[in-house]
XYZ file of C-alpha atoms in Angstrom:
613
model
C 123.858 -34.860 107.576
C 127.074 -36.086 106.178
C 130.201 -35.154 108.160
C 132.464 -34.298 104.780
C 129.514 -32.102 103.506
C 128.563 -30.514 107.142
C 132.096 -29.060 108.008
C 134.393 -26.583 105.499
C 136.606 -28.167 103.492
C 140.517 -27.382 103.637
C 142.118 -25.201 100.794
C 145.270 -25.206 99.930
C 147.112 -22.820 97.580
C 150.449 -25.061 96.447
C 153.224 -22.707 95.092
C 156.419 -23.496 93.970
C 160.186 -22.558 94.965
C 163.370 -22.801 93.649
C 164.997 -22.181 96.500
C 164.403 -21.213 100.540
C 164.529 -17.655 99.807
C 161.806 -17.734 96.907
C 160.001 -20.347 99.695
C 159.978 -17.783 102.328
C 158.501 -14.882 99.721
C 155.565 -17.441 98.597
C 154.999 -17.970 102.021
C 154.265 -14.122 102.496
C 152.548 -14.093 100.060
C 149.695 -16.119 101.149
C 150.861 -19.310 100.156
C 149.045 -22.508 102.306
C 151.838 -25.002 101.204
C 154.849 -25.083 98.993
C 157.165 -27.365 97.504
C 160.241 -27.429 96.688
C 163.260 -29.912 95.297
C 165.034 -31.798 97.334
C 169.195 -32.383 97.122
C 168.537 -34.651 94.393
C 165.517 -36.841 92.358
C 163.265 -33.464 92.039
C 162.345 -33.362 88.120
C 164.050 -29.922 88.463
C 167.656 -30.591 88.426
C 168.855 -27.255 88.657
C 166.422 -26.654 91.592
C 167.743 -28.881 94.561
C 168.224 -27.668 98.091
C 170.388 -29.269 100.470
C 168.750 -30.347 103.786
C 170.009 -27.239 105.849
C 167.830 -24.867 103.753
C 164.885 -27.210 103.718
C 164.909 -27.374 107.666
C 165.071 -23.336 107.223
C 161.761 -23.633 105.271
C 159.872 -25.634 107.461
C 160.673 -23.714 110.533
C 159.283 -20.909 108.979
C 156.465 -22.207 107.407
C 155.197 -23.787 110.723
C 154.691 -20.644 112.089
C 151.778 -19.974 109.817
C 150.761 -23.482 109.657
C 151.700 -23.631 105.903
C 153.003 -27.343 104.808
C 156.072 -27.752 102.832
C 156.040 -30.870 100.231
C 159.386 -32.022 98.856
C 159.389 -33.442 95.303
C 161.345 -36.532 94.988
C 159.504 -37.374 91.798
C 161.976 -39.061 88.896
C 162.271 -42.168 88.412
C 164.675 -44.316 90.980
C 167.974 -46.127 89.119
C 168.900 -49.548 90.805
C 171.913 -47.969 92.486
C 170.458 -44.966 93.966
C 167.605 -46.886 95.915
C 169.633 -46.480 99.465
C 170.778 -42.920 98.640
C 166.892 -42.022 98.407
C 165.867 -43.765 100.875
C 168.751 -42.140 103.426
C 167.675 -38.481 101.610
C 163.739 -39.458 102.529
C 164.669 -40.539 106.424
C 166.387 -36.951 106.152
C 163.694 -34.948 105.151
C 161.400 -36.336 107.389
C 163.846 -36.170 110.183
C 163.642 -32.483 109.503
C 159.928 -32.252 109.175
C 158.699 -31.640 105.765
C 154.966 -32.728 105.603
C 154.593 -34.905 102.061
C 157.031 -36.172 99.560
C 155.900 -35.858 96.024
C 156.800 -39.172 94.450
C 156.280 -40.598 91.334
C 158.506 -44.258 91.633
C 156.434 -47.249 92.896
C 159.752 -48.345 94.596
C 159.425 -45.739 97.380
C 156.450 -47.514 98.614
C 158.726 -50.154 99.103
C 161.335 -48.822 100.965
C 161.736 -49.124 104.697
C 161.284 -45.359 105.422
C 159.453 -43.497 108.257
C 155.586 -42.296 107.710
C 156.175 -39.508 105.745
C 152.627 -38.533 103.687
C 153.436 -39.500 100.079
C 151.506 -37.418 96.912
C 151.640 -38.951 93.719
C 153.459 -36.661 91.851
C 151.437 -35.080 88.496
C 154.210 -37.686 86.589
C 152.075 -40.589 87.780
C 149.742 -39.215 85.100
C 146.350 -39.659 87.033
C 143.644 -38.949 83.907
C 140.581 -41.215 85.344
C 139.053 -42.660 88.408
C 140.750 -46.113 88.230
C 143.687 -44.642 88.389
C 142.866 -42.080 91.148
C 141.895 -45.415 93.337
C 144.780 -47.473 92.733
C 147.284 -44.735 93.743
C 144.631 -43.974 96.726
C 144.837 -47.693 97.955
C 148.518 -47.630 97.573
C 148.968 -45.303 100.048
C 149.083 -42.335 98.732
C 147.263 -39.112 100.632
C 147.294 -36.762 98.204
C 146.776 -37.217 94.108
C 148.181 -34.528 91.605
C 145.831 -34.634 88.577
C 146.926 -34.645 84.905
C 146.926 -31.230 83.972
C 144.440 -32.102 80.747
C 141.441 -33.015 82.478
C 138.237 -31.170 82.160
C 135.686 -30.025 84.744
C 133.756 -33.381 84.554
C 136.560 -35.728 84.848
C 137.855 -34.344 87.602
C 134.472 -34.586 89.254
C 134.316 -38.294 88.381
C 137.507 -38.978 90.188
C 136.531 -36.848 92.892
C 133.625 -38.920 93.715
C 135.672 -42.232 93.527
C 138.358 -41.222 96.366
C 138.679 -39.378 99.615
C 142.043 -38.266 99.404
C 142.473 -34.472 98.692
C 142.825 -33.719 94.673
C 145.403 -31.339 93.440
C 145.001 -29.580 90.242
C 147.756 -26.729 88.638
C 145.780 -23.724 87.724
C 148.736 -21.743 86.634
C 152.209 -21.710 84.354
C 154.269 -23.490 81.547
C 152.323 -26.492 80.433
C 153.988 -29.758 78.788
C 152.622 -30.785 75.982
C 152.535 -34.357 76.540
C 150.740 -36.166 79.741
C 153.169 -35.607 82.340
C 155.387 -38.825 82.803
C 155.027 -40.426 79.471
C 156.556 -37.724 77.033
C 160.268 -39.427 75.710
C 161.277 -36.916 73.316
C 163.960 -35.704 75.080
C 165.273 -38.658 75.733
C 165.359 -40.720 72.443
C 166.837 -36.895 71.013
C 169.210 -35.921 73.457
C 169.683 -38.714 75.996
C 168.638 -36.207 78.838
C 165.165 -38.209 80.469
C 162.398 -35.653 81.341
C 161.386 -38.481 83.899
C 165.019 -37.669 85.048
C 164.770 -34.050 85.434
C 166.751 -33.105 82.596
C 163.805 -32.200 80.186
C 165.664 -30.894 77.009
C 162.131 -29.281 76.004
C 161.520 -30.637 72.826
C 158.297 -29.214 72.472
C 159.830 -25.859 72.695
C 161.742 -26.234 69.042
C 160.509 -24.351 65.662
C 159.120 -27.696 63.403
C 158.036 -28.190 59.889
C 154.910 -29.760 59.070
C 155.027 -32.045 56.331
C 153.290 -34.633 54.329
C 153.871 -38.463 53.772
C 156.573 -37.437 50.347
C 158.338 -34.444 52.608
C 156.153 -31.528 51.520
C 156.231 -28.727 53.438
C 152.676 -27.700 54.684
C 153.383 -25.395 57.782
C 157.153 -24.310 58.318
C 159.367 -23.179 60.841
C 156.161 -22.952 63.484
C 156.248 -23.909 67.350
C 153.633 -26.531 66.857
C 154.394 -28.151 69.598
C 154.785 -25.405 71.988
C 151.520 -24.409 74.521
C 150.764 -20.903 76.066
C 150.730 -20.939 79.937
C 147.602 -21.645 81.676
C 145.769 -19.287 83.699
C 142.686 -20.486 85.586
C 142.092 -17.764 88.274
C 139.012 -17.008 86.534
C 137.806 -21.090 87.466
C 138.714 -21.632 91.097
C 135.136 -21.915 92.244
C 134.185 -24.100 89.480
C 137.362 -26.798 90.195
C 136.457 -26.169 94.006
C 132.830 -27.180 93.343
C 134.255 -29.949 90.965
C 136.368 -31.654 93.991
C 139.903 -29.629 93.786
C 141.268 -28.766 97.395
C 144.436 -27.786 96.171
C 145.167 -25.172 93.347
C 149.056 -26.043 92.405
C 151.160 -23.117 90.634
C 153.785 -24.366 88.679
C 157.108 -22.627 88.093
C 160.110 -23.916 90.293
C 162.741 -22.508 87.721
C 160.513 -19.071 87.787
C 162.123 -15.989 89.490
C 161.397 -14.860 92.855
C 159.220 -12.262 91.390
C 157.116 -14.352 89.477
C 156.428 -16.376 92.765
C 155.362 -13.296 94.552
C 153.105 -12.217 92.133
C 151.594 -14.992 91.131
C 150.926 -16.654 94.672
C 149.019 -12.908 95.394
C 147.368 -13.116 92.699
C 145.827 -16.210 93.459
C 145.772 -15.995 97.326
C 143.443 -12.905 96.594
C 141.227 -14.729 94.433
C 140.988 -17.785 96.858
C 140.310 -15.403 99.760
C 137.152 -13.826 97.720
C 135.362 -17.811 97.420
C 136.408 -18.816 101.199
C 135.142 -15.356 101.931
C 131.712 -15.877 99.889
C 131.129 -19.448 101.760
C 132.678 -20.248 104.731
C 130.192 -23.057 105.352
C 131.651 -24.547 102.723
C 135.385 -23.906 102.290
C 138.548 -23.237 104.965
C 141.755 -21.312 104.568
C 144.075 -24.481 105.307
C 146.580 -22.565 106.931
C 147.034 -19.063 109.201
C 147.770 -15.576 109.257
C 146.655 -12.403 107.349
C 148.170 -11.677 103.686
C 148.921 -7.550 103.237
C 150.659 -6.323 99.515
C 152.091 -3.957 99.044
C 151.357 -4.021 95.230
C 148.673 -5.153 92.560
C 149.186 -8.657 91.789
C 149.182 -8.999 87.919
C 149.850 -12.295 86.425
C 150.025 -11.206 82.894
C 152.553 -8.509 83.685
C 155.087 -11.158 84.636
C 156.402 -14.091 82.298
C 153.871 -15.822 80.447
C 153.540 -16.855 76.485
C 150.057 -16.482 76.319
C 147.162 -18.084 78.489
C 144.802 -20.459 78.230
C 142.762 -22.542 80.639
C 143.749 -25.786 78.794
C 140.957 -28.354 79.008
C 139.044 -27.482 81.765
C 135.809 -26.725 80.571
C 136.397 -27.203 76.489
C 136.505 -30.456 75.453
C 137.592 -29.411 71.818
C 139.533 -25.869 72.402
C 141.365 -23.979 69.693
C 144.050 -21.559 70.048
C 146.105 -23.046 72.855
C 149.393 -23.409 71.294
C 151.901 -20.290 71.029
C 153.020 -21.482 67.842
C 155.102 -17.655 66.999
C 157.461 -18.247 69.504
C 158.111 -20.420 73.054
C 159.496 -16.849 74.942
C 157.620 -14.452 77.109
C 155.317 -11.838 74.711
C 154.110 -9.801 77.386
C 150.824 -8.529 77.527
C 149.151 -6.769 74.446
C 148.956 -2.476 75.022
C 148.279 -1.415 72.245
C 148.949 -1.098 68.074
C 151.780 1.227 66.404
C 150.475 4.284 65.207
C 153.920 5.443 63.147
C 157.614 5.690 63.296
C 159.944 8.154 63.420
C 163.463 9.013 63.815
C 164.417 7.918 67.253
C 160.509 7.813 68.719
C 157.569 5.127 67.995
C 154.118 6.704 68.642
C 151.613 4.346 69.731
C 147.625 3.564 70.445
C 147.304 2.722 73.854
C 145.651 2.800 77.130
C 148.120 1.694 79.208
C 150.406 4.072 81.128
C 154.409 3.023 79.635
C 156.919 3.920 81.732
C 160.922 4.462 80.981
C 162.901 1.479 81.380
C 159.712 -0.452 80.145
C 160.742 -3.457 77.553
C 158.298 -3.693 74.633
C 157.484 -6.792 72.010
C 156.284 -7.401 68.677
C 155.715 -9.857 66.046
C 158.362 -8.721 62.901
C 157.431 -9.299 58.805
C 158.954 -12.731 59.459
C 156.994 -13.857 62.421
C 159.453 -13.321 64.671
C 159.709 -11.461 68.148
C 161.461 -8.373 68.044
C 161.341 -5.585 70.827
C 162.949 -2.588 71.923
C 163.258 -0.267 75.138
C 161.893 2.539 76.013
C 164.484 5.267 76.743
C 162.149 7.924 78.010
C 158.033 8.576 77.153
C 156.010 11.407 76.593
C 152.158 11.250 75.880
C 151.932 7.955 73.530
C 155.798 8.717 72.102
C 158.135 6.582 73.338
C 161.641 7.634 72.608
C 163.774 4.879 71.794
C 168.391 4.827 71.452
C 168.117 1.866 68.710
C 166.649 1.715 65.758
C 163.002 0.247 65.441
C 161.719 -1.531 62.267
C 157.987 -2.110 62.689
C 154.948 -0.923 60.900
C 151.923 0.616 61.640
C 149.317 -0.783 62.737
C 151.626 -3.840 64.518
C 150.299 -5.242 68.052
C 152.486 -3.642 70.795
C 153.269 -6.167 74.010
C 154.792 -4.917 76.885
C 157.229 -8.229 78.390
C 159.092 -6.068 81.032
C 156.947 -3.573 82.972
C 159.805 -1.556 84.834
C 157.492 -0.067 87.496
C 156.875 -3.434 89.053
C 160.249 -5.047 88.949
C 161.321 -2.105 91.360
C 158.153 -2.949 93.308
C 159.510 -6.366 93.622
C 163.450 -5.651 94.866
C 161.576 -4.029 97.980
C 159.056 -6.301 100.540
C 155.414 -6.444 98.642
C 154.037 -8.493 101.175
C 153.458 -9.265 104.933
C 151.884 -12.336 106.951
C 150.733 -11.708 110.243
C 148.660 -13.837 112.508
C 146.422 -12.083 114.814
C 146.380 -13.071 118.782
C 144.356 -11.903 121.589
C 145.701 -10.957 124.854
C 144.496 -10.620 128.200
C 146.236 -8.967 130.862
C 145.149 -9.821 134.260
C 146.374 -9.603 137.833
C 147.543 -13.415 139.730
C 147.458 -11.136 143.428
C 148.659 -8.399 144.928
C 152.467 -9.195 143.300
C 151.864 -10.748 140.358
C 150.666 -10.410 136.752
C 149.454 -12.999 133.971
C 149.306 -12.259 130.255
C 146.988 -14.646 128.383
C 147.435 -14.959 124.379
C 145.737 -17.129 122.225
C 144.971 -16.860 118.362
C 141.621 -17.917 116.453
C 141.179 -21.906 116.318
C 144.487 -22.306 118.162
C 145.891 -22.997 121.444
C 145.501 -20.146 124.498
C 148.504 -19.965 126.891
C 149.621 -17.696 129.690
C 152.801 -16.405 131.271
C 153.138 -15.103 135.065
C 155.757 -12.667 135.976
C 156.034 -10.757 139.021
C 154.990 -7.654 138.296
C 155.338 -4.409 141.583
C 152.174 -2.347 141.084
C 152.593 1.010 142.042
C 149.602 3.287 141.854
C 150.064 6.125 138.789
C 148.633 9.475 138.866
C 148.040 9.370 134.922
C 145.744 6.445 132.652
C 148.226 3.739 132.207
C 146.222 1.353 129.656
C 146.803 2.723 126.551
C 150.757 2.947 127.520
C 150.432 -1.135 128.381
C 148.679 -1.363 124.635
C 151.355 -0.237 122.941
C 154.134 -1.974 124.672
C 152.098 -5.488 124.665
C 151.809 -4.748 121.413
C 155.373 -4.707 120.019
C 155.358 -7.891 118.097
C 157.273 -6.794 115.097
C 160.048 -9.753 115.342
C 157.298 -12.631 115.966
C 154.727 -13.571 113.306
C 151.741 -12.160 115.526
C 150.135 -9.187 115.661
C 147.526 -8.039 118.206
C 144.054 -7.749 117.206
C 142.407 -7.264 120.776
C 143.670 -6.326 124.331
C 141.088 -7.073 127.425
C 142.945 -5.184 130.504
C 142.016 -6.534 133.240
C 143.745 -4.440 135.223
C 142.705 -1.129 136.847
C 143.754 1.641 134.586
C 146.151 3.599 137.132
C 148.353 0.396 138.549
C 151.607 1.043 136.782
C 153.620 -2.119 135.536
C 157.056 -1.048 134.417
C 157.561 -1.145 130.555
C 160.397 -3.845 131.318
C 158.127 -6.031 133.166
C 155.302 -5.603 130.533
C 157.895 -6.489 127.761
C 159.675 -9.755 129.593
C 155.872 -10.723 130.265
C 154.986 -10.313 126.376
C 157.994 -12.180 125.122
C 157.668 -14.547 127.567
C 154.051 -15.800 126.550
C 154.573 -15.318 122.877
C 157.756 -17.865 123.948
C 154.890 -20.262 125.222
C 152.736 -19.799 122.680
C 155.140 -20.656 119.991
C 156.674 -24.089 121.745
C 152.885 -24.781 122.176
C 152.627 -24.575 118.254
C 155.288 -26.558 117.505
C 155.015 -29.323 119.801
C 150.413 -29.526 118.208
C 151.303 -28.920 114.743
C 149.718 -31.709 113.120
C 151.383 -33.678 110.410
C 149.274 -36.134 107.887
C 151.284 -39.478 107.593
C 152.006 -42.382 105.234
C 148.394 -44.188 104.667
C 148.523 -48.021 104.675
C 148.252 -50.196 101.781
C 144.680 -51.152 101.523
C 144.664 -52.450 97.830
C 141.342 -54.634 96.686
C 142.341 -53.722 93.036
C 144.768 -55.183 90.822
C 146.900 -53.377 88.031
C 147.022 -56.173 85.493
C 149.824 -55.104 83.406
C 152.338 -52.847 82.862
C 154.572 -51.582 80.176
C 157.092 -48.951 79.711
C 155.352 -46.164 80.367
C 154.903 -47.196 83.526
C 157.913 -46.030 84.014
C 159.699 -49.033 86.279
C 163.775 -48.479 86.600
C 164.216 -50.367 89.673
C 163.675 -53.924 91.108
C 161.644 -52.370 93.952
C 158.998 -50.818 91.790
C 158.548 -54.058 89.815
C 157.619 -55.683 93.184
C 155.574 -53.405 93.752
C 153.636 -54.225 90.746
C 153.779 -57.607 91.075
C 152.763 -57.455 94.543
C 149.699 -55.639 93.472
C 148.668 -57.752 90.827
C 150.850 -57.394 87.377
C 151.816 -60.347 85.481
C 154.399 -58.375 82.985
C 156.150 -55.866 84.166
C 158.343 -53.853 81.287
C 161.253 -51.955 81.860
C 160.764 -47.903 81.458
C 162.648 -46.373 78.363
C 165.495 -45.275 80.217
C 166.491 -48.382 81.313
C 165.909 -50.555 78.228
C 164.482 -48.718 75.366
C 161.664 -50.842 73.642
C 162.353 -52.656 70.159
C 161.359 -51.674 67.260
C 161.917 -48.858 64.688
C 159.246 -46.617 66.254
C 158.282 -45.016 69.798
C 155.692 -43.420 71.183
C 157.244 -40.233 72.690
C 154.348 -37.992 73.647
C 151.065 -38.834 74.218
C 149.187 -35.640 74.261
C 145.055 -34.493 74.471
C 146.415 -31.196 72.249
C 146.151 -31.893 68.665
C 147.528 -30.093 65.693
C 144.836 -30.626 63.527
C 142.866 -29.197 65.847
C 144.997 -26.066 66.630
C 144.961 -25.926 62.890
C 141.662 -25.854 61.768
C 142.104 -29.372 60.367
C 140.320 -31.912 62.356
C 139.040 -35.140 61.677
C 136.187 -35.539 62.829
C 134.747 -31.450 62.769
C 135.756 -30.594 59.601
C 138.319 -29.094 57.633
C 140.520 -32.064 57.266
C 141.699 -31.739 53.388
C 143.974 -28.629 54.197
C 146.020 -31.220 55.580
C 146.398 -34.464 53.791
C 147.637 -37.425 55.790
C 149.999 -38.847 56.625
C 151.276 -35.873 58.814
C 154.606 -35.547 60.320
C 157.272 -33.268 62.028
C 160.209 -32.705 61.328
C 163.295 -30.406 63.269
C 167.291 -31.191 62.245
C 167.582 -34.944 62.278
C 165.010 -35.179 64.518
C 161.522 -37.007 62.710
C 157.964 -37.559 64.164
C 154.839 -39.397 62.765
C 151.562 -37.978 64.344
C 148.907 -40.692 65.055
C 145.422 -39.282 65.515
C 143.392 -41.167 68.219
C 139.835 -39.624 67.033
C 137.685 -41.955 69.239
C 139.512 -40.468 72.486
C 140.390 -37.033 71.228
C 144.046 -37.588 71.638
C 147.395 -37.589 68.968
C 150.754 -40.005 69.522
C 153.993 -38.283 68.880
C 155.969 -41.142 67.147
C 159.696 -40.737 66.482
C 160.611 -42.842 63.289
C 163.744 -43.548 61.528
């Protein structure tokens, strides 16, 4: 039988932090890896961490096995090649597992063997791809976030590297790494970190002479995907790591999300453990229901995944958080709104709707009794309207307290050496066993002395163990002083944590085994230094263009998203299905100065933002 398909297959839930604090929290909360930004080059540039809070990270994540990636994913200017390469010897100085890259020229660079993913900005959308970045050296591939059930499986069969995949959060628009909008409109480079979010902005819809066909909509702006209810089916499909997205999201968020998840994960590992392994340690408890849609989110959808053709994936009312739908307005009245609901609203609670306009207007709820919610300001909205709730009050207290603990459990064996001494044995499932000897006076008790040696053994409360089992060896009236029982306890769990650190096993920079050749490349490549143009040439490339940020490309018009979401679609006013003559092309967009052609690519199912003059 085949090795790969006879033993379980490593699964990692990837979640996201902001900072070492929100790191620590996804940790609890059953995360198997996260990742984070580094001091600089992170796509996030309000979410860097110096090295000293990194270094805090990993020594905490070690103890649970969990793997911290650090994303050093824009692109690389010609100047700040040695700064990144002196940032990358730092990182792995201070043991961070992976680097999330998306510049060639790191491959390049004289650095130590630190694993390198290729970052979801490499745009990975088919199995050529999937190889090339595989032969490269890269041990671990982020997927494009479009990609359905069946792709993924095709690219899972043409590599052995692990295949990430982001299940939940704020989705771009355009395939990650070649969207330009913000760039050509602001001069900030989402490739740079600085994403202005274009695709966030109210636009008209017009026609070739300027009419107005849809106005003042967020065409351009997605919901948030949500796949918990698909795990099984991307695990089946080759996914061994689920990827959250959200390191600008709030501590809370992180929490709650990660659970969520972790929970869901748990249940499928759970169901076939011949199949699938936990690929890191320790036991998950909340303190709290995990809820997803109680938490920031404009709407969900599970994107592409198993719709080739889906409709109703944009949030084209507004880009902010809705909230989750409670109920309709029943009436209003002087101070109070009654409403139809199920759901229990609490005081403090925030509360959303959709006005006359369009527009999302809420108010707070002062106090409630039954289904009236009393209310200090004054509420314009009509019967019948769909109530959201977009703050639930009850769980942000939940979430200024601890919602969450991670324990991993050891055994123990307590055992007498001779007549003077006493050994305590701990080991944990799949790990290392160790042992500490101390001397230990025995004096014979008149009372049972076991239970008394169980409860001191088992004061773990400032390690990250916690005793599952106790085999006492030892006859149950010898007496061992509480002192010596303690200094023997901390003494092995001592052991037992240098023994972890000095077995953790890292994965490491793969070698470049390329047989394939890239045979050209153009700006959306994304190339902004020498080093990743020798890379290309190296591997094969007989052109190599310059990416947009370093020379923009001539002509009047650009490509600045390339996206599988298409308007007509969203619409009702597609091509090749039907309904096309609602809107007559040609078909543009149009916010301030700012002016797009769209170019619909029927044949792959795709449309080309195109910014004209």
């Amino acid at each position: 039988m085949n090795d790969k398909i006879r033993r379980p297959r490593p699964v990692e839930l990837l979640s996201p932090a902001r900072d070492a604090k929100t790191a620590i929290a996804a940790i609890d909360h059953g995360a198997d890896a996260v990742y984070m930004g580094a001091s600089s080059h992170g796509a996030r540039v309000s979410a860097g961490n110096p090295i000293g809070e990194i270094a805090r990270v990993v020594d905490y994540a070690h103890r649970f096995d969990v793997k911290v990636y650090v994303t050093v994913n824009t692109l690389v200017y010609e100047d700040e090649l040695e700064s990144v390469r002196s940032l990358i010897t730092d990182l792995y100085r201070v043991g961070v597992d992976a680097l999330i890259v998306q510049d060639m020229s790191i491959l390049e660079m004289d650095i130590p063997p630190i694993a390198l993913h290729a970052s979801t900005q490499c745009d990975t959308r088919d199995a050529a791809k999937a190889r090339f970045l595989e032969q490269a050296g890269f041990s671990q591939i982020v997927l494009a976030r479009e990609l359905s059930l069946d792709e993924i499986r095709d690219i899972a069969g043409s590599v052995t590297v692990p295949l990430e995949a982001f299940v939940h959060g704020a989705l771009c628009v355009s395939f990650s790494g070649d969207c330009r909008a913000s760039l050509l409109a602001t001069g900030r480079s989402a490739n740079r970190g600085e994403c202005a979010q274009m695709c966030r902005l109210p636009y008209d819809l017009t026609d070739g002479d300027g009419k107005v066909l849809v106005a003042g909509k967020h065409l351009l702006s997605l919901k948030d995907m949500n796949r918990l209810d698909h795990l099984e089916s991307m695990l089946e499909a080759g996914v061994s790591s689920f990827k959250i997205e959200g390191r600008l999201k709030d501590e809370a968020y992180v929490r709650n999300v990660t659970a969520a998840y972790r929970q869901a994960l748990d249940r499928i590992i759970g169901a076939h453990p011949d199949r699938y392994r936990r690929s890191s340690s320790g036991t998950c408890r909340f303190g709290f229901v995990p809820s997803p849609e109680n938490v920031f989110n404009r709407g969900f959808t599970s994107y592409f995944l198993t719709d080739r053709q889906p409709r109703s994936i944009a949030s084209l009312d507004t880009p902010k958080s809705v909230g989750r739908q409670i109920g309709k307005v029943i009436s209003v009245g002087d101070g109070y709104v009654t409403v139809d609901t199920d759901v229990e609203i609490a005081n403090g609670d925030g509360l959303s709707y959709f006005d006359r306009t369009g527009r999302v207007a809420g108010f707070r709820a002062n106090s409630v009794k039954g289904n009236r919610i009393y209310v200090r300001e004054r509420v314009n909205v009509s019967p019948g309207t769909k109530l959201y709730r977009n703050r639930d009050s009850r769980l942000d207290r939940e979430m200024k307290t601890a919602t969450a603990t991670r324990t991993v459990d050891v055994a123990m064996t307590l055992r007498r050496v001779d007549e003077s001494r006493v050994a305590l044995d701990v080991s944990m499932s799949g790990g290392p066993q160790v042992s500490a000897v101390v001397e230990a006076p025995f004096a014979e008790s008149r009372s049972p002395q076991r239970d008394q040696r169980r409860r001191v053994l088992g004061k773990l409360g400032d390690t990250p163990y916690m005793l599952s089992s106790l085999e006492d060896l030892t006859a149950d009236d010898d007496f061992i002083a509480a002192s010596t029982l303690t200094r023997l306890r901390r003494d092995a769990v001592g052991i037992l944590d240098q023994t972890r650190r000095a077995t953790y096993s890292y994965d490491r920079r793969r070698p470049d085994s390329m047989t394939g050749k890239k045979p050209e490349v153009t700006f959306r490549d994304n190339v902004s230094n020498s080093l990743a143009e020798k890379f290309y040439r190296d591997h094969g490339a007989v052109t190599v263009d310059k990416a947009a940020e370093v020379i923009r490309p001539s002509g009047k018009e650009m490509i600045v998203m390339e996206c599988r979401y298409c308007i007509r679609r969203e619409l009702g006013a597609c091509l090749k299905t039907g309904g096309a003559h609602r809107l007559p092309s040609p078909l543009y967009l149009r916010s301030g100065n700012n002016r797009y052609r769209l170019d619909f690519d029927c044949r792959r199912c795709q449309m080309r933002v195109i910014a004209v003059k």
